[in-house]
Short mmCIF file of C-alpha atoms in Angstrom, two decimals:
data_model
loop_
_atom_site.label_atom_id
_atom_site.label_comp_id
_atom_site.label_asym_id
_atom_site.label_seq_id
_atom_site.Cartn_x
_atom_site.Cartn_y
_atom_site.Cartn_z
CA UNK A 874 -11.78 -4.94 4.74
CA UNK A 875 -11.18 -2.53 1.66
CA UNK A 876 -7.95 -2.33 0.46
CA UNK A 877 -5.63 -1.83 -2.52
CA UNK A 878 -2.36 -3.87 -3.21
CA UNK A 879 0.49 -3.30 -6.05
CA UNK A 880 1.86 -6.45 -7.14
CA UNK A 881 5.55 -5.69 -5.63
CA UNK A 882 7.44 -2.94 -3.88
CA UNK A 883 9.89 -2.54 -6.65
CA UNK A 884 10.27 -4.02 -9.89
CA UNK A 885 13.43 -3.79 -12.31
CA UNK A 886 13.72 -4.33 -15.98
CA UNK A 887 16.45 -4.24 -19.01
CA UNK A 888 15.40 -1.30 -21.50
CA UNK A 889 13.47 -2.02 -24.11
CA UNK A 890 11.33 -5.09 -22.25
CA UNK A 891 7.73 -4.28 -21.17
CA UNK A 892 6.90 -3.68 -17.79
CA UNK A 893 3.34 -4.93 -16.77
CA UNK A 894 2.72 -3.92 -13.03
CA UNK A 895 -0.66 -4.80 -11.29
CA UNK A 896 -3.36 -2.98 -9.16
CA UNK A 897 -5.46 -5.47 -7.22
CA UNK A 898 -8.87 -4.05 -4.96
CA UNK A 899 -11.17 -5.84 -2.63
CA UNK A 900 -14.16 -4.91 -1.72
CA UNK A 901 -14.55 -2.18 -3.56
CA UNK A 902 -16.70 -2.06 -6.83
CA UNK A 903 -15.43 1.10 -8.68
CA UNK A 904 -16.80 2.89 -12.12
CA UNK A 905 -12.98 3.35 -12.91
CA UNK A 906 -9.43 3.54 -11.72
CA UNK A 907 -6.76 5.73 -12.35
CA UNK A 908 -2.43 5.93 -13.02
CA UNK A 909 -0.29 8.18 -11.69
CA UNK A 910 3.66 8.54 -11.77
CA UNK A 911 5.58 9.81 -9.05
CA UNK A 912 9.03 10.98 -8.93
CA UNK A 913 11.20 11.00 -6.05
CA UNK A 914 10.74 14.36 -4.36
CA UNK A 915 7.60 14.94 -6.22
CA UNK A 916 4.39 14.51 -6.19
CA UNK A 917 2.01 12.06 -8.24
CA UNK A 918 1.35 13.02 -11.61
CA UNK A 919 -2.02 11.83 -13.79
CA UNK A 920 -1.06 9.20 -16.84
CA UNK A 921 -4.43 7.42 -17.65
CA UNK A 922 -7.91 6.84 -16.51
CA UNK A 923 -9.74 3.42 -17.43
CA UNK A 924 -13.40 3.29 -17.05
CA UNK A 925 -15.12 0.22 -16.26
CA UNK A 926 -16.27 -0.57 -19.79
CA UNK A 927 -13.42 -0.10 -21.10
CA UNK A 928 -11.21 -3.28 -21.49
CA UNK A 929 -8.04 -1.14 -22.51
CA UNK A 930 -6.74 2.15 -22.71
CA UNK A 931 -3.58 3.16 -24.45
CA UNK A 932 -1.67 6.27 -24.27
CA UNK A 933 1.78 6.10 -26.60
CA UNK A 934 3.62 3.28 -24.77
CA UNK A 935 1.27 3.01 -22.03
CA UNK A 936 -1.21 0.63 -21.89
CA UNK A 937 -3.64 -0.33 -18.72
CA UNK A 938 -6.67 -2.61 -18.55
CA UNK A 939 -9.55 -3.24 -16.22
CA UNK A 940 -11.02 -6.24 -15.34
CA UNK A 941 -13.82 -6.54 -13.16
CA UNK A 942 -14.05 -9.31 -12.51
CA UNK A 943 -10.59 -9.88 -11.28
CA UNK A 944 -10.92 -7.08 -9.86
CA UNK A 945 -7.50 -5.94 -11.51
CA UNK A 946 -5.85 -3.24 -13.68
CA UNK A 947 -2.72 -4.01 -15.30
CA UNK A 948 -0.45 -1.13 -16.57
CA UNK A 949 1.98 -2.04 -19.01
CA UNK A 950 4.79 0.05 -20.48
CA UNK A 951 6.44 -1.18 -23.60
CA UNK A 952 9.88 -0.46 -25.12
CA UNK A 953 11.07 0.77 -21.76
CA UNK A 954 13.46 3.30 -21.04
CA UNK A 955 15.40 4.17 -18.06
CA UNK A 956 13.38 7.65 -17.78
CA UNK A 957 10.05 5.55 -17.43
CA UNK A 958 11.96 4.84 -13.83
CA UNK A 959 9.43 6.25 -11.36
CA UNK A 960 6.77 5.05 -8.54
CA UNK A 961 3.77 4.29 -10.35
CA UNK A 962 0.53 4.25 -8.07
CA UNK A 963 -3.17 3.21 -9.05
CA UNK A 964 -6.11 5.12 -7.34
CA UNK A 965 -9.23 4.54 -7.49
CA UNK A 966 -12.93 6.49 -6.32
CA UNK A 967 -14.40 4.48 -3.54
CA UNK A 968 -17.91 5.13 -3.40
CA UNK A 969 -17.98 6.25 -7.04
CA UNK A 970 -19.19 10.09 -6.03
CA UNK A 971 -16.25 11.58 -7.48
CA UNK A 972 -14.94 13.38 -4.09
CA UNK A 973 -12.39 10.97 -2.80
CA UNK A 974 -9.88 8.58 -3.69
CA UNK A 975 -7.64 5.86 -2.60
CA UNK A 976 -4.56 5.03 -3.52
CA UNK A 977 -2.41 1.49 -3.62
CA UNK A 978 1.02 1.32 -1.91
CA UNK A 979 2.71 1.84 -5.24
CA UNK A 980 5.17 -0.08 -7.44
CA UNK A 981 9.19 1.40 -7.69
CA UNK A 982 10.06 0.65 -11.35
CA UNK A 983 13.83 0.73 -12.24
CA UNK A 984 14.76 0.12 -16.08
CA UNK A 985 17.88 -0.65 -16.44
CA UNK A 986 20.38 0.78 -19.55
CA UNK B 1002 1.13 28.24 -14.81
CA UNK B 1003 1.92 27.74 -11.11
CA UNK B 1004 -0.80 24.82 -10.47
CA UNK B 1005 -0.84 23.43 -6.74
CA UNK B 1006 1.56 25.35 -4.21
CA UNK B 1007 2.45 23.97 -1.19
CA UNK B 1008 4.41 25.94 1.57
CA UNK B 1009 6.74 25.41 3.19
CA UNK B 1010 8.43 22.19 1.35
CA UNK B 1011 10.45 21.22 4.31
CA UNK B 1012 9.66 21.83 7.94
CA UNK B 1013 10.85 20.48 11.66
CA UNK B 1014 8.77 20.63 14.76
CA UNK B 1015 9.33 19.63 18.67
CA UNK B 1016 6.42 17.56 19.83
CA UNK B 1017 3.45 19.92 21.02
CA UNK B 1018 4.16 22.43 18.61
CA UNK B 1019 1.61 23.69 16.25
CA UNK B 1020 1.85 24.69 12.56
CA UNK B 1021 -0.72 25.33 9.52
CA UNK B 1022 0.87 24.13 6.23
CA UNK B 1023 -0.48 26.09 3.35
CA UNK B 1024 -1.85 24.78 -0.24
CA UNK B 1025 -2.89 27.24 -3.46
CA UNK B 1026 -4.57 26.17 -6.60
CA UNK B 1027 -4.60 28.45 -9.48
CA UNK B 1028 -6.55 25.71 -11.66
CA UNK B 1029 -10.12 27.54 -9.88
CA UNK B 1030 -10.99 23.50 -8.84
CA UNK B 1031 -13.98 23.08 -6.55
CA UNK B 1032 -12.10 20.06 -4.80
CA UNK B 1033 -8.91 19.82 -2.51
CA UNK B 1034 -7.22 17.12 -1.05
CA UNK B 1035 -4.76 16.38 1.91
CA UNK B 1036 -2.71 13.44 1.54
CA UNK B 1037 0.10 12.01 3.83
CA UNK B 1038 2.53 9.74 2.48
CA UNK B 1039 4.25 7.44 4.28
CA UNK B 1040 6.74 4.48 3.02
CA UNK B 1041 5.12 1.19 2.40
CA UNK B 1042 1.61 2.65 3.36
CA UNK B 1043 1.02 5.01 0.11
CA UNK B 1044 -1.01 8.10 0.10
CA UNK B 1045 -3.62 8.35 2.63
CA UNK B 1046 -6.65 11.03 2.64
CA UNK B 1047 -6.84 13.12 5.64
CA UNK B 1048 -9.04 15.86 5.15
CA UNK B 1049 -11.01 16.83 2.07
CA UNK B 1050 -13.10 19.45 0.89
CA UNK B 1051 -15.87 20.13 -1.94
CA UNK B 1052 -15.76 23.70 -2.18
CA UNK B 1053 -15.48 27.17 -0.46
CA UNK B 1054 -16.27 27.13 3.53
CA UNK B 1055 -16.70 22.72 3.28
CA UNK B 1056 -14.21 20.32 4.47
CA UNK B 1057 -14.91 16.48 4.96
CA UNK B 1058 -12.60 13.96 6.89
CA UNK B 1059 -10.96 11.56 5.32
CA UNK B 1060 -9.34 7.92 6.44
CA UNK B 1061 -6.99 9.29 9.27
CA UNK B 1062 -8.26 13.12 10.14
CA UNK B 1063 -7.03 12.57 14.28
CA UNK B 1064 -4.74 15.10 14.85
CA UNK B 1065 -5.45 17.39 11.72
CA UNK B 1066 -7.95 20.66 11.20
CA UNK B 1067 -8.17 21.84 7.78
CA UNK B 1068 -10.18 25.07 6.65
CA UNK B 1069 -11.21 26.60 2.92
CA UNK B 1070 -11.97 30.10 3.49
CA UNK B 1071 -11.14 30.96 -0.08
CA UNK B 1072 -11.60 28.75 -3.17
CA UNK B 1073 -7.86 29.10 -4.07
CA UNK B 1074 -6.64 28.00 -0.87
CA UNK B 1075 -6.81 24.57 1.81
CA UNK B 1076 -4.93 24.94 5.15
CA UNK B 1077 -4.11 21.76 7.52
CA UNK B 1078 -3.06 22.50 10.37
CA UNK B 1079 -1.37 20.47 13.63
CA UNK B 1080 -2.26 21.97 16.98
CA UNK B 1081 -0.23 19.45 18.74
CA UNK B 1082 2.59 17.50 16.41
CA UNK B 1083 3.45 13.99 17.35
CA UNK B 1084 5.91 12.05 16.10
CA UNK B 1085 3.52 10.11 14.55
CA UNK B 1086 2.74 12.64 12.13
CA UNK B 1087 5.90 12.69 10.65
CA UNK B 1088 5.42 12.39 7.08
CA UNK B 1089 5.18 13.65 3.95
CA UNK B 1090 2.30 15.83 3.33
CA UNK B 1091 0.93 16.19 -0.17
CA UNK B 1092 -1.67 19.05 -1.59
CA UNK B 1093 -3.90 17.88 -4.24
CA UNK B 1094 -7.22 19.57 -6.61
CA UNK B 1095 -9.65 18.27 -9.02
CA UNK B 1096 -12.43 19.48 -10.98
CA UNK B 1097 -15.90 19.47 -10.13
CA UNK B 1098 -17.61 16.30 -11.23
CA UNK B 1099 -18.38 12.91 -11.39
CA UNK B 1100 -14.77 12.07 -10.39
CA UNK B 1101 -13.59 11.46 -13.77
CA UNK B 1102 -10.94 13.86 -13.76
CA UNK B 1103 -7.44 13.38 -12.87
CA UNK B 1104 -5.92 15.28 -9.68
CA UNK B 1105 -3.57 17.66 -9.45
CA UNK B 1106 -0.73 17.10 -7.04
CA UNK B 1107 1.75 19.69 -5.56
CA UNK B 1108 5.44 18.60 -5.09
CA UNK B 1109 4.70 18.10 -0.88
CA UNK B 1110 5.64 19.48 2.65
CA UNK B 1111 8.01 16.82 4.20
CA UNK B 1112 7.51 17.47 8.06
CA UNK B 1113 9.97 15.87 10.98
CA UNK B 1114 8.56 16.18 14.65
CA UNK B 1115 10.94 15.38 16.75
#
């Protein structure tokens, strides 16, 4: 079956450490994936898009990679700070038309002051 | 810049009941999206649609009717709420094209049936 998993439910961390969460697919083969961050009480906002040529993509402290072989993205966020505390969530197109997406479960990040 | 509405943000039902839950785009996006988002299970397509007078399903449409009379706007509605439905209901657009483009999210309808 097709499915998406995020590497843990929550994950906490002191400030200042990198976070690295993971996005891992099967059975899906897509042309990229995407990052979003979600608040509580809000809905998922767009951080980065990786395309599948692309090894690594960095945005500021935000840095994701895509490896297709593994069949994993890893989103990292360095020198972390306790407003990076969100649900971040990895979505990617299934059947690469550009008209619908799924999403993982989602990882709860704390950072801790 | 208003971006994707959603209305209303908080609603409670008896099972049986019906309601349409209302999303607008100002963003003039070909595609809209209806999520539900549930804990542990992350956000799951219901209904989708490509553009004005289209609508697709999604991965779990049973129980849900959508309709996009107007480019700006994608109703869902529940003829007959179950409990099951309770959830979290999120609006989302995008940008015609290859799917390289990000969505747009609106802040959600959270929805009790009781």
């Amino acid at each position: 079956s097709q499915k998406i998993e995020q590497n843990s439910e929550a994950l906490n961390i002191q400030e200042g450490k990198t976070a690295t969460l993971t996005c891992n697919y099967t059975n899906y083969s897509p042309a990229y994936l995407q990052w979003y961050r979600q608040d509580p009480g809000r809905g998922p906002v767009f951080l980065l898009l990786i395309r599948e040529n692309e090894k690594e993509k960095r945005k500021e402290r935000l840095k994701v990679t895509f490896d297709t072989t593994l069949k994993q993205s890893l989103f990292h966020i360095t020198a972390s700070q306790p407003a990076d505390s969100a649900t971040y969530l990895c979505a990617l197109d299934p059947d690469n038309y550009g008209q619908n997406f799924v999403f993982g479960p989602g990882t709860r990040l704390s950072v801790l002051p | 810049n208003a971006g994707v509405t959603q209305t209303p943000k908080f609603r409670v039902l008896k099972t049986g009941q019906s309601m349409t839950l209302l999303c607008a785009q100002d963003m003039n996006h070909e595609y809209m999206y209806w999520y539900r988002q549930d804990p542990g299970m992350g956000l799951r397509l219901i209904h989708y649609s490509v553009g004005e007078g289209t609508t697709a399903k999604g991965e779990v449409p049973d129980g849900y009717n959508v309709s996009r009379l107007k480019k700006q706007n994608f109703l869902l509605g529940l003829e007959s709420a179950a409990p099951s439905q309770t959830s979290v209901y999120f609006c989302a657009s995008g940008p015609e094209g290859q799917g390289y483009q990000p969505q747009h999210f609106g802040d959600g309808t959270r929805l009790s049936i009781l």
